[in-house]
Amino acid sequence: MTAREPTFGTDGVRGVANRELTAPFALKLGIAAAHILGRHATNRHVIVGRDTRISGDMLEAALNAGLAATGCAVTNVGVVPTPAVSHIVVRLRAAAGAIISASHNPYEDNGIKFLGPDGCKLPDALESEIEDVLANVQDVPWPTGAGIGRIFDAAEGDTVVHGAEDALVHHRAPVMGYVAHVAATAGGPLDGFRLVLDCANGATSYFAPALFADLGADVHVLHASPDGTNINRNCGSTAPQAMCELVRQVGADAGLAFDGDGDRVIMCDEAGRLVDGDRIMAICAVGMKQRGELDGDQVVATIMSNAGLEAFLEAHGIALRRTDVGDRYVAEEMARTGAVLGGEQSGHVIFAHLTRTGDGMVTGLQVLREMRQAQKPLGEIAGNVPVYPQVLRNVPVADRRRWQEVPAVQAAIREARSALERPEWLSVRASGTEPVVRVMAQGRDAAAVESVVSRLCTLIERHGGAI
C-alpha cells in the first residue's frame, strides 16, 4: 500500500523510500520538474547525483526516466556530495541539478531536491509551480522521436551539455573538477595536521579521506564503508561521539564529522569537545574580517543559532542577520545583502566566495586555514565563543499545523517571547521533513529557558494530536 505522496519541505521532498517516496512518484516528479524548469532555462540539461542509500538506484532510474521523457538530457554523476552537483551544474552551464538524498536522515528515508542553473536550491515559488504540475502531470506534453532525452553516465566520460552555441560539448569526469576546486579552497597544504574524518558512510566516503591526505594531513578515517543501509547509523554529524573519542585516542588536532550528503560538518577540537556551525562561523568570520574578506562585516544565520554567537560577533564589530530555518533562506539573505558567510548551527555553512551551497569539506578546510593562520589549537580559538543556555525539543504530532490554530498556544508563545531577553530567541515551527514541531528557546537564564520550552511543548502536545 502506498502512503500519501510527499510534498516540498525545507529541503526538497522527503519520505520513506518505497512508501511515500516511490518510483512512480519520482517518475512524475521528474516530468513535472522538467516541464517547469524548462521554462526558465536556455537548455534542457540536468545533472543528477545521489548519496549511498540503497534506494538511490531505484529513485535515480525513475527520476531520470521522467526527465528524459520530457526531453531533458540527463548526466548522472553517481554518488557525490550534494555540493558537487551544485558545482557541476554551474561549470557545465546546465539548466538544473537534482540530488537524491535525505541528508542526515536514516537510510530508510530518501529525498529529491532540485537546484537551479545558479547551483542554488530552488525558491519556494518554483517548487510551488512544480507541485501544481504534479497534480496534473498527465497533461504535460511528451515529445517523440528525436525529442526524447538521453541519459549519460559521467563516470564513463559520456557527459553532454549544450554550450553557448547550442552545440553538444563532451566532458570527461566532471566530478574531478569539483574535487580540484575543493582542494584549492584549502589555501595551502595541511602538512602537520593530524585529523579524524567521520564520513557517515555517506557520499564523502569516496572523496574526503583521499582529498585531505593528498593535501598532506595525517588522516584517521571512520565510517567510510557504505553498504546502502548504514548511512548516518550512529555516525557522522548527528552522532559524532566516536569521532571525538578517536581524536583523543590518537592525539589529533581536530575531528570532522560529515553528514550523509556531505553538505555539512560538525567538528571537535583536540580534546574531543564539539565545535558546531555557530562556532565555525564565529572563527571564520573573525579571521575573514581581519583579512578584509568579510564583505559588509556581516554574517547570516538562522533563528536557531545560539545567542552567544550573536554576542561574540557584536564584540568584534560584526552584525548577525537572522533568517527562518533552512539553508535556502540563509543563501537568499546572503544574496540580498551581499554577505559572503552564513549558515546554520547544524554545520551547514556557506562561503559565498567559494561555493554556491554548503560544503562540509570546504567548511572543514576553512577552519583548518584559520588554525594555521592563528597558529593556535582549535580548542583555544573555539573556546572564545560563548554558548548561552539553549533548549531544543521536538514534539511528535499527527498534524503539523493544528497547533497554529489554537488560541491558547498562540497566547503562550506571545507571552514567552515577552519573557525572554529578545523575542527572536524563541522559535516554534513545524519541521519540514518530519512529523514534529520544534520548540527552541535561549537566553542567559537557564531556568527561564527551560520553563518556556517545557510549557510550550506541553501545550502543543495537548493540542497538536501527539502520536
Tab-separated table of C-alpha atoms in Angstrom:
chain	number	residue	atom	x	y	z
A	1	MET	CA	0.000	0.000	0.000
A	2	THR	CA	1.322	3.449	-0.932
A	3	ALA	CA	1.102	6.315	1.546
A	4	ARG	CA	0.267	9.877	0.570
A	5	GLU	CA	2.844	11.335	-1.823
A	6	PRO	CA	5.322	13.752	-0.230
A	7	THR	CA	5.347	17.487	-0.866
A	8	PHE	CA	8.179	20.008	-0.839
A	9	GLY	CA	9.540	20.887	2.594
A	10	THR	CA	12.522	22.959	3.624
A	11	ASP	CA	14.884	20.634	1.738
A	12	GLY	CA	13.062	19.223	-1.257
A	13	VAL	CA	10.732	16.247	-0.941
A	14	ARG	CA	11.428	13.503	1.583
A	15	GLY	CA	9.779	10.338	2.763
A	16	VAL	CA	10.277	6.666	3.453
A	17	ALA	CA	11.571	5.110	0.244
A	18	ASN	CA	9.030	2.818	-1.406
A	19	ARG	CA	6.292	4.066	0.909
A	20	GLU	CA	5.877	7.806	0.431
A	21	LEU	CA	8.813	8.302	-1.931
A	22	THR	CA	8.140	5.687	-4.603
A	23	ALA	CA	9.493	5.081	-8.085
A	24	PRO	CA	6.175	6.156	-9.702
A	25	PHE	CA	6.287	9.390	-7.708
A	26	ALA	CA	9.925	10.038	-8.721
A	27	LEU	CA	8.919	9.483	-12.350
A	28	LYS	CA	6.101	12.030	-12.076
A	29	LEU	CA	8.341	14.465	-10.206
A	30	GLY	CA	10.916	14.267	-12.988
A	31	ILE	CA	8.244	15.054	-15.566
A	32	ALA	CA	6.831	17.960	-13.563
A	33	ALA	CA	10.234	19.426	-12.701
A	34	ALA	CA	11.455	19.212	-16.290
A	35	HIS	CA	8.294	20.928	-17.513
A	36	ILE	CA	8.679	23.871	-15.111
A	37	LEU	CA	12.452	24.194	-15.172
A	38	GLY	CA	12.415	24.086	-18.962
A	39	ARG	CA	10.514	27.381	-18.957
A	40	HIS	CA	13.326	29.118	-17.074
A	41	ALA	CA	16.433	27.759	-18.825
A	42	THR	CA	18.220	28.126	-22.152
A	43	ASN	CA	18.883	24.369	-22.393
A	44	ARG	CA	17.405	21.142	-21.040
A	45	HIS	CA	20.471	19.548	-19.447
A	46	VAL	CA	20.090	18.221	-15.881
A	47	ILE	CA	22.862	16.917	-13.600
A	48	VAL	CA	21.741	14.119	-11.245
A	49	GLY	CA	23.674	12.867	-8.208
A	50	ARG	CA	22.834	10.793	-5.144
A	51	ASP	CA	24.137	9.560	-1.810
A	52	THR	CA	24.788	5.964	-0.735
A	53	ARG	CA	21.258	4.840	0.263
A	54	ILE	CA	20.076	1.508	-1.062
A	55	SER	CA	17.015	3.187	-2.570
A	56	GLY	CA	19.142	5.614	-4.578
A	57	ASP	CA	19.466	3.379	-7.646
A	58	MET	CA	15.709	2.882	-7.872
A	59	LEU	CA	14.827	6.550	-7.462
A	60	GLU	CA	17.612	7.666	-9.790
A	61	ALA	CA	16.319	5.421	-12.575
A	62	ALA	CA	12.747	6.646	-12.136
A	63	LEU	CA	13.663	10.339	-11.876
A	64	ASN	CA	15.912	10.096	-14.927
A	65	ALA	CA	13.125	8.420	-16.893
A	66	GLY	CA	10.769	11.265	-16.075
A	67	LEU	CA	13.330	13.887	-17.049
A	68	ALA	CA	14.217	12.133	-20.310
A	69	ALA	CA	10.548	11.568	-21.153
A	70	THR	CA	10.080	15.319	-21.313
A	71	GLY	CA	13.131	15.900	-23.475
A	72	CYS	CA	15.894	16.543	-20.938
A	73	ALA	CA	19.468	15.420	-21.432
A	74	VAL	CA	20.482	13.837	-18.113
A	75	THR	CA	24.011	13.411	-16.835
A	76	ASN	CA	24.388	11.003	-13.923
A	77	VAL	CA	27.394	11.855	-11.766
A	78	GLY	CA	26.763	8.952	-9.366
A	79	VAL	CA	27.414	9.030	-5.635
A	80	VAL	CA	28.746	12.506	-4.873
A	81	PRO	CA	28.308	15.133	-2.162
A	82	THR	CA	25.411	17.494	-2.773
A	83	PRO	CA	27.776	20.458	-3.357
A	84	ALA	CA	29.428	18.522	-6.175
A	85	VAL	CA	26.171	18.612	-8.130
A	86	SER	CA	25.923	22.353	-7.491
A	87	HIS	CA	29.476	22.902	-8.733
A	88	ILE	CA	28.977	20.767	-11.845
A	89	VAL	CA	25.693	22.468	-12.764
A	90	VAL	CA	27.458	25.835	-12.860
A	91	ARG	CA	30.600	24.527	-14.517
A	92	LEU	CA	28.702	22.783	-17.323
A	93	ARG	CA	26.101	25.547	-17.616
A	94	ALA	CA	23.317	23.046	-17.084
A	95	ALA	CA	19.673	24.010	-16.704
A	96	ALA	CA	19.291	22.316	-13.329
A	97	GLY	CA	20.588	19.769	-10.869
A	98	ALA	CA	18.867	17.082	-8.841
A	99	ILE	CA	20.156	15.344	-5.732
A	100	ILE	CA	18.675	12.108	-4.441
A	101	SER	CA	19.403	12.184	-0.722
A	102	ALA	CA	17.775	12.533	2.677
A	103	SER	CA	20.881	14.175	4.145
A	104	HIS	CA	21.207	13.228	7.838
A	105	ASN	CA	18.034	11.081	7.977
A	106	PRO	CA	18.203	7.284	8.476
A	107	TYR	CA	18.744	5.077	5.443
A	108	GLU	CA	15.088	4.076	5.127
A	109	ASP	CA	14.293	7.662	4.122
A	110	ASN	CA	15.256	9.317	0.898
A	111	GLY	CA	14.606	12.622	-0.797
A	112	ILE	CA	14.861	14.582	-4.020
A	113	LYS	CA	15.874	18.226	-4.191
A	114	PHE	CA	16.482	20.435	-7.200
A	115	LEU	CA	18.994	23.162	-7.948
A	116	GLY	CA	18.658	25.959	-10.455
A	117	PRO	CA	21.259	26.920	-13.091
A	118	ASP	CA	22.998	29.056	-10.475
A	119	GLY	CA	23.701	25.925	-8.396
A	120	CYS	CA	21.388	27.090	-5.601
A	121	LYS	CA	18.225	25.482	-4.266
A	122	LEU	CA	15.014	26.445	-5.986
A	123	PRO	CA	12.969	29.257	-4.464
A	124	ASP	CA	9.629	28.402	-2.882
A	125	ALA	CA	7.707	29.866	-5.814
A	126	LEU	CA	9.297	27.484	-8.327
A	127	GLU	CA	8.703	24.495	-6.071
A	128	SER	CA	5.053	25.512	-5.820
A	129	GLU	CA	4.837	25.556	-9.626
A	130	ILE	CA	6.275	22.036	-9.753
A	131	GLU	CA	3.725	20.853	-7.175
A	132	ASP	CA	0.918	22.349	-9.249
A	133	VAL	CA	2.068	20.404	-12.304
A	134	LEU	CA	2.403	17.222	-10.218
A	135	ALA	CA	-1.326	17.327	-9.557
A	136	ASN	CA	-1.992	17.292	-13.325
A	137	VAL	CA	1.102	15.583	-14.664
A	138	GLN	CA	-0.930	13.679	-17.248
A	139	ASP	CA	-1.397	16.968	-19.092
A	140	VAL	CA	2.326	17.545	-19.655
A	141	PRO	CA	3.185	17.074	-23.355
A	142	TRP	CA	5.695	14.325	-24.148
A	143	PRO	CA	7.985	14.604	-27.171
A	144	THR	CA	8.544	11.718	-29.569
A	145	GLY	CA	11.318	10.738	-31.931
A	146	ALA	CA	14.471	12.823	-31.614
A	147	GLY	CA	12.801	14.985	-28.956
A	148	ILE	CA	13.169	12.277	-26.307
A	149	GLY	CA	16.004	12.974	-23.891
A	150	ARG	CA	19.190	10.934	-23.470
A	151	ILE	CA	20.772	9.714	-20.228
A	152	PHE	CA	24.549	9.861	-19.926
A	153	ASP	CA	26.955	8.495	-17.329
A	154	ALA	CA	29.691	10.931	-16.322
A	155	ALA	CA	31.687	8.132	-14.697
A	156	GLU	CA	32.216	6.714	-18.178
A	157	GLY	CA	33.101	10.073	-19.663
A	158	ASP	CA	29.843	10.224	-21.611
A	159	THR	CA	28.671	13.623	-20.415
A	160	VAL	CA	26.854	16.055	-22.656
A	161	VAL	CA	25.892	19.679	-22.239
A	162	HIS	CA	24.502	22.363	-24.502
A	163	GLY	CA	27.137	25.034	-24.937
A	164	ALA	CA	26.763	28.686	-25.778
A	165	GLU	CA	26.290	27.815	-29.462
A	166	ASP	CA	23.784	25.066	-28.555
A	167	ALA	CA	26.297	22.514	-29.793
A	168	LEU	CA	26.978	19.316	-27.879
A	169	VAL	CA	30.163	19.576	-25.828
A	170	HIS	CA	31.555	16.424	-24.244
A	171	HIS	CA	33.272	16.395	-20.852
A	172	ARG	CA	35.122	13.662	-19.003
A	173	ALA	CA	34.852	13.121	-15.275
A	174	PRO	CA	33.335	16.488	-14.253
A	175	VAL	CA	33.451	15.272	-10.657
A	176	MET	CA	37.238	15.592	-10.721
A	177	GLY	CA	36.837	19.302	-11.376
A	178	TYR	CA	34.782	19.561	-8.194
A	179	VAL	CA	37.446	17.729	-6.171
A	180	ALA	CA	40.159	20.031	-7.507
A	181	HIS	CA	38.046	23.055	-6.605
A	182	VAL	CA	37.571	21.867	-3.020
A	183	ALA	CA	41.285	21.203	-2.619
A	184	ALA	CA	42.104	24.695	-3.893
A	185	THR	CA	39.997	26.305	-1.151
A	186	ALA	CA	42.434	25.000	1.486
A	187	GLY	CA	44.761	27.896	0.717
A	188	GLY	CA	47.823	25.743	1.312
A	189	PRO	CA	48.978	22.300	2.422
A	190	LEU	CA	47.792	20.512	5.545
A	191	ASP	CA	51.240	19.235	6.482
A	192	GLY	CA	51.495	18.702	10.224
A	193	PHE	CA	47.761	18.282	10.821
A	194	ARG	CA	46.543	15.023	12.306
A	195	LEU	CA	42.824	14.668	11.600
A	196	VAL	CA	39.965	12.269	12.228
A	197	LEU	CA	37.342	12.112	9.472
A	198	ASP	CA	33.913	10.558	10.070
A	199	CYS	CA	32.295	10.132	6.660
A	200	ALA	CA	28.908	8.908	7.973
A	201	ASN	CA	29.069	6.015	5.481
A	202	GLY	CA	27.772	8.621	3.066
A	203	ALA	CA	28.817	10.486	-0.044
A	204	THR	CA	32.081	11.898	1.347
A	205	SER	CA	33.348	8.339	1.935
A	206	TYR	CA	34.697	8.281	-1.632
A	207	PHE	CA	36.269	11.737	-1.509
A	208	ALA	CA	37.265	13.146	1.880
A	209	PRO	CA	39.907	10.602	3.002
A	210	ALA	CA	41.929	10.916	-0.197
A	211	LEU	CA	41.446	14.675	-0.519
A	212	PHE	CA	42.657	15.515	2.992
A	213	ALA	CA	45.510	13.019	2.753
A	214	ASP	CA	46.606	14.391	-0.628
A	215	LEU	CA	46.781	17.836	0.988
A	216	GLY	CA	49.323	16.444	3.447
A	217	ALA	CA	47.274	15.642	6.555
A	218	ASP	CA	47.760	12.515	8.642
A	219	VAL	CA	44.240	11.120	8.319
A	220	HIS	CA	42.383	8.627	10.514
A	221	VAL	CA	39.111	7.553	8.921
A	222	LEU	CA	35.840	6.398	10.480
A	223	HIS	CA	32.637	5.149	8.844
A	224	ALA	CA	33.700	5.247	5.207
A	225	SER	CA	32.381	1.827	4.162
A	226	PRO	CA	28.854	2.436	2.869
A	227	ASP	CA	26.701	-0.619	2.195
A	228	GLY	CA	23.430	1.125	1.365
A	229	THR	CA	21.931	0.651	4.816
A	230	ASN	CA	24.497	2.124	7.217
A	231	ILE	CA	24.468	5.789	6.172
A	232	ASN	CA	24.207	8.033	9.278
A	233	ARG	CA	23.846	4.993	11.560
A	234	ASN	CA	25.411	6.044	14.876
A	235	CYS	CA	27.957	8.114	12.992
A	236	GLY	CA	28.529	11.356	11.163
A	237	SER	CA	27.448	14.858	12.108
A	238	THR	CA	24.392	13.707	14.069
A	239	ALA	CA	26.343	11.180	16.155
A	240	PRO	CA	29.932	12.438	16.445
A	241	GLN	CA	30.833	10.654	19.689
A	242	ALA	CA	33.084	8.062	18.026
A	243	MET	CA	34.939	10.834	16.205
A	244	CYS	CA	35.531	12.721	19.455
A	245	GLU	CA	36.824	9.592	21.167
A	246	LEU	CA	39.235	8.719	18.354
A	247	VAL	CA	40.559	12.303	18.309
A	248	ARG	CA	41.507	11.890	21.970
A	249	GLN	CA	42.987	8.435	21.396
A	250	VAL	CA	45.281	9.360	18.509
A	251	GLY	CA	46.098	12.899	19.663
A	252	ALA	CA	44.540	14.520	16.612
A	253	ASP	CA	44.375	18.270	16.083
A	254	ALA	CA	40.711	18.126	15.078
A	255	GLY	CA	37.881	15.878	14.013
A	256	LEU	CA	35.463	16.405	11.129
A	257	ALA	CA	32.116	14.578	11.028
A	258	PHE	CA	30.182	14.947	7.773
A	259	ASP	CA	26.523	14.174	7.170
A	260	GLY	CA	25.186	11.700	4.637
A	261	ASP	CA	25.236	14.003	1.616
A	262	GLY	CA	28.326	15.955	2.630
A	263	ASP	CA	26.926	19.465	2.724
A	264	ARG	CA	27.601	19.968	6.434
A	265	VAL	CA	30.247	19.189	9.029
A	266	ILE	CA	30.438	19.149	12.808
A	267	MET	CA	33.952	19.371	14.217
A	268	CYS	CA	35.677	18.700	17.502
A	269	ASP	CA	38.837	20.159	18.964
A	270	GLU	CA	41.960	18.381	20.176
A	271	ALA	CA	40.234	17.491	23.465
A	272	GLY	CA	37.212	15.986	21.732
A	273	ARG	CA	34.947	18.967	22.501
A	274	LEU	CA	32.350	19.647	19.829
A	275	VAL	CA	32.614	22.689	17.585
A	276	ASP	CA	29.268	23.290	15.889
A	277	GLY	CA	28.257	25.506	12.980
A	278	ASP	CA	27.884	28.581	15.190
A	279	ARG	CA	31.456	28.370	16.419
A	280	ILE	CA	32.697	27.546	12.945
A	281	MET	CA	31.063	30.728	11.618
A	282	ALA	CA	32.456	32.768	14.503
A	283	ILE	CA	36.015	31.533	13.957
A	284	CYS	CA	35.901	32.093	10.216
A	285	ALA	CA	34.122	35.468	10.435
A	286	VAL	CA	36.799	36.974	12.663
A	287	GLY	CA	39.630	35.667	10.502
A	288	MET	CA	37.945	36.825	7.312
A	289	LYS	CA	37.339	40.293	8.757
A	290	GLN	CA	40.983	40.615	9.746
A	291	ARG	CA	41.999	39.809	6.166
A	292	GLY	CA	39.387	42.143	4.651
A	293	GLU	CA	37.404	39.242	3.199
A	294	LEU	CA	34.152	39.690	5.145
A	295	ASP	CA	32.115	41.948	2.880
A	296	GLY	CA	29.876	44.251	4.880
A	297	ASP	CA	31.200	42.872	8.173
A	298	GLN	CA	28.119	40.666	8.422
A	299	VAL	CA	27.146	37.045	8.911
A	300	VAL	CA	23.790	35.413	8.125
A	301	ALA	CA	22.426	32.698	10.416
A	302	THR	CA	19.022	31.287	11.293
A	303	ILE	CA	16.844	31.894	14.319
A	304	MET	CA	18.254	28.637	15.735
A	305	SER	CA	21.806	29.946	16.086
A	306	ASN	CA	22.984	30.463	19.650
A	307	ALA	CA	22.768	33.932	21.166
A	308	GLY	CA	26.410	33.510	22.204
A	309	LEU	CA	27.365	33.705	18.515
A	310	GLU	CA	25.486	36.988	18.265
A	311	ALA	CA	27.272	38.428	21.314
A	312	PHE	CA	30.697	37.278	20.074
A	313	LEU	CA	30.230	38.779	16.624
A	314	GLU	CA	28.927	42.059	18.040
A	315	ALA	CA	32.059	42.309	20.206
A	316	HIS	CA	34.143	42.043	17.015
A	317	GLY	CA	32.125	44.630	15.099
A	318	ILE	CA	30.268	42.056	13.009
A	319	ALA	CA	26.498	42.139	12.516
A	320	LEU	CA	24.441	38.954	12.676
A	321	ARG	CA	21.412	38.779	10.384
A	322	ARG	CA	18.857	36.054	11.181
A	323	THR	CA	16.530	34.159	8.849
A	324	ASP	CA	13.939	31.407	9.090
A	325	VAL	CA	15.293	27.882	9.464
A	326	GLY	CA	16.673	26.416	6.263
A	327	ASP	CA	19.899	26.922	4.352
A	328	ARG	CA	17.963	28.166	1.328
A	329	TYR	CA	16.761	31.154	3.370
A	330	VAL	CA	20.310	31.787	4.533
A	331	ALA	CA	21.508	31.707	0.922
A	332	GLU	CA	18.730	34.056	-0.211
A	333	GLU	CA	19.534	36.580	2.526
A	334	MET	CA	23.233	36.358	1.704
A	335	ALA	CA	22.465	37.134	-1.919
A	336	ARG	CA	20.183	40.013	-0.924
A	337	THR	CA	22.687	41.642	1.449
A	338	GLY	CA	25.958	40.702	-0.238
A	339	ALA	CA	27.114	38.667	2.767
A	340	VAL	CA	29.833	36.127	1.996
A	341	LEU	CA	29.449	33.974	5.126
A	342	GLY	CA	26.353	32.374	6.566
A	343	GLY	CA	24.997	29.101	7.806
A	344	GLU	CA	23.289	27.016	10.428
A	345	GLN	CA	24.199	25.667	13.842
A	346	SER	CA	23.968	22.174	12.345
A	347	GLY	CA	27.209	22.763	10.455
A	348	HIS	CA	25.733	23.744	7.103
A	349	VAL	CA	27.928	26.764	6.329
A	350	ILE	CA	28.071	28.724	3.074
A	351	PHE	CA	31.174	30.578	1.934
A	352	ALA	CA	29.691	32.511	-0.976
A	353	HIS	CA	33.081	33.401	-2.448
A	354	LEU	CA	33.936	29.682	-2.647
A	355	THR	CA	30.709	27.709	-3.115
A	356	ARG	CA	27.056	28.116	-4.109
A	357	THR	CA	25.823	25.909	-1.275
A	358	GLY	CA	27.066	24.386	1.955
A	359	ASP	CA	30.020	22.019	1.593
A	360	GLY	CA	31.293	20.087	4.600
A	361	MET	CA	34.754	19.524	3.155
A	362	VAL	CA	35.176	23.183	2.185
A	363	THR	CA	33.955	24.265	5.625
A	364	GLY	CA	36.427	21.988	7.383
A	365	LEU	CA	39.259	23.308	5.245
A	366	GLN	CA	38.371	26.900	6.125
A	367	VAL	CA	38.557	26.142	9.853
A	368	LEU	CA	41.931	24.442	9.381
A	369	ARG	CA	43.044	27.514	7.464
A	370	GLU	CA	42.126	29.722	10.441
A	371	MET	CA	44.037	27.416	12.783
A	372	ARG	CA	47.073	27.622	10.519
A	373	GLN	CA	46.820	31.414	10.280
A	374	ALA	CA	46.412	31.866	14.048
A	375	GLN	CA	48.946	29.141	14.878
A	376	LYS	CA	46.656	28.138	17.724
A	377	PRO	CA	44.815	24.908	18.534
A	378	LEU	CA	41.144	24.672	17.677
A	379	GLY	CA	40.161	24.454	21.334
A	380	GLU	CA	41.685	27.853	22.034
A	381	ILE	CA	40.054	29.742	19.184
A	382	ALA	CA	36.685	27.985	19.537
A	383	GLY	CA	36.686	28.438	23.304
A	384	ASN	CA	36.465	32.202	22.898
A	385	VAL	CA	32.905	31.893	21.583
A	386	PRO	CA	30.358	31.834	24.441
A	387	VAL	CA	27.423	29.429	24.431
A	388	TYR	CA	24.236	30.683	26.075
A	389	PRO	CA	21.693	28.268	27.587
A	390	GLN	CA	19.620	26.868	24.734
A	391	VAL	CA	16.934	24.172	24.795
A	392	LEU	CA	15.509	22.486	21.703
A	393	ARG	CA	12.761	19.879	21.899
A	394	ASN	CA	10.758	18.053	19.240
A	395	VAL	CA	7.073	17.399	19.902
A	396	PRO	CA	5.670	14.495	17.813
A	397	VAL	CA	2.348	15.473	16.245
A	398	ALA	CA	-0.204	13.920	13.950
A	399	ASP	CA	-0.966	17.329	12.409
A	400	ARG	CA	1.899	19.782	11.977
A	401	ARG	CA	-0.489	22.739	11.558
A	402	ARG	CA	-3.192	22.259	14.181
A	403	TRP	CA	-1.265	23.972	16.984
A	404	GLN	CA	-1.115	27.188	14.933
A	405	GLU	CA	-4.903	27.494	15.142
A	406	VAL	CA	-5.179	27.080	18.928
A	407	PRO	CA	-5.557	30.451	20.739
A	408	ALA	CA	-4.072	29.114	23.996
A	409	VAL	CA	-0.898	28.015	22.213
A	410	GLN	CA	-0.531	31.296	20.357
A	411	ALA	CA	-1.085	33.297	23.553
A	412	ALA	CA	1.563	31.232	25.337
A	413	ILE	CA	4.032	31.879	22.503
A	414	ARG	CA	3.458	35.648	22.722
A	415	GLU	CA	3.911	35.526	26.487
A	416	ALA	CA	7.119	33.528	26.147
A	417	ARG	CA	8.582	35.985	23.634
A	418	SER	CA	7.999	38.890	26.013
A	419	ALA	CA	9.574	36.944	28.887
A	420	LEU	CA	12.850	36.326	27.032
A	421	GLU	CA	15.559	38.950	26.656
A	422	ARG	CA	14.944	39.128	22.907
A	423	PRO	CA	11.771	37.889	21.179
A	424	GLU	CA	13.765	36.317	18.356
A	425	TRP	CA	15.361	33.950	20.869
A	426	LEU	CA	12.210	31.821	20.764
A	427	SER	CA	11.411	29.629	17.760
A	428	VAL	CA	8.333	27.442	17.386
A	429	ARG	CA	7.982	25.801	13.993
A	430	ALA	CA	6.808	22.674	12.272
A	431	SER	CA	9.594	20.550	10.807
A	432	GLY	CA	9.702	20.498	7.041
A	433	THR	CA	10.968	16.913	6.960
A	434	GLU	CA	9.471	15.112	10.000
A	435	PRO	CA	6.050	14.957	11.781
A	436	VAL	CA	7.229	17.090	14.694
A	437	VAL	CA	7.016	20.655	15.974
A	438	ARG	CA	10.368	22.054	17.074
A	439	VAL	CA	10.450	24.358	20.103
A	440	MET	CA	13.672	26.243	20.826
A	441	ALA	CA	14.389	28.962	23.366
A	442	GLN	CA	17.617	30.526	24.559
A	443	GLY	CA	18.874	33.237	26.870
A	444	ARG	CA	21.225	33.954	29.745
A	445	ASP	CA	18.896	32.405	32.363
A	446	ALA	CA	18.875	28.613	32.004
A	447	ALA	CA	15.910	28.109	34.323
A	448	ALA	CA	13.763	30.601	32.402
A	449	VAL	CA	14.654	28.970	29.104
A	450	GLU	CA	13.751	25.504	30.393
A	451	SER	CA	10.451	26.767	31.791
A	452	VAL	CA	9.442	28.375	28.491
A	453	VAL	CA	10.198	25.275	26.428
A	454	SER	CA	8.509	22.852	28.830
A	455	ARG	CA	5.288	24.872	28.953
A	456	LEU	CA	5.056	25.270	25.189
A	457	CYS	CA	5.828	21.612	24.495
A	458	THR	CA	3.071	20.519	26.894
A	459	LEU	CA	0.539	22.791	25.203
A	460	ILE	CA	1.493	21.737	21.684
A	461	GLU	CA	1.368	18.054	22.619
A	462	ARG	CA	-2.093	18.554	24.086
A	463	HIS	CA	-3.453	20.409	21.057
A	464	GLY	CA	-1.355	19.006	18.230
A	465	GLY	CA	-2.537	15.431	18.328
A	466	ALA	CA	0.599	13.780	19.658
A	467	ILE	CA	1.403	10.470	18.073
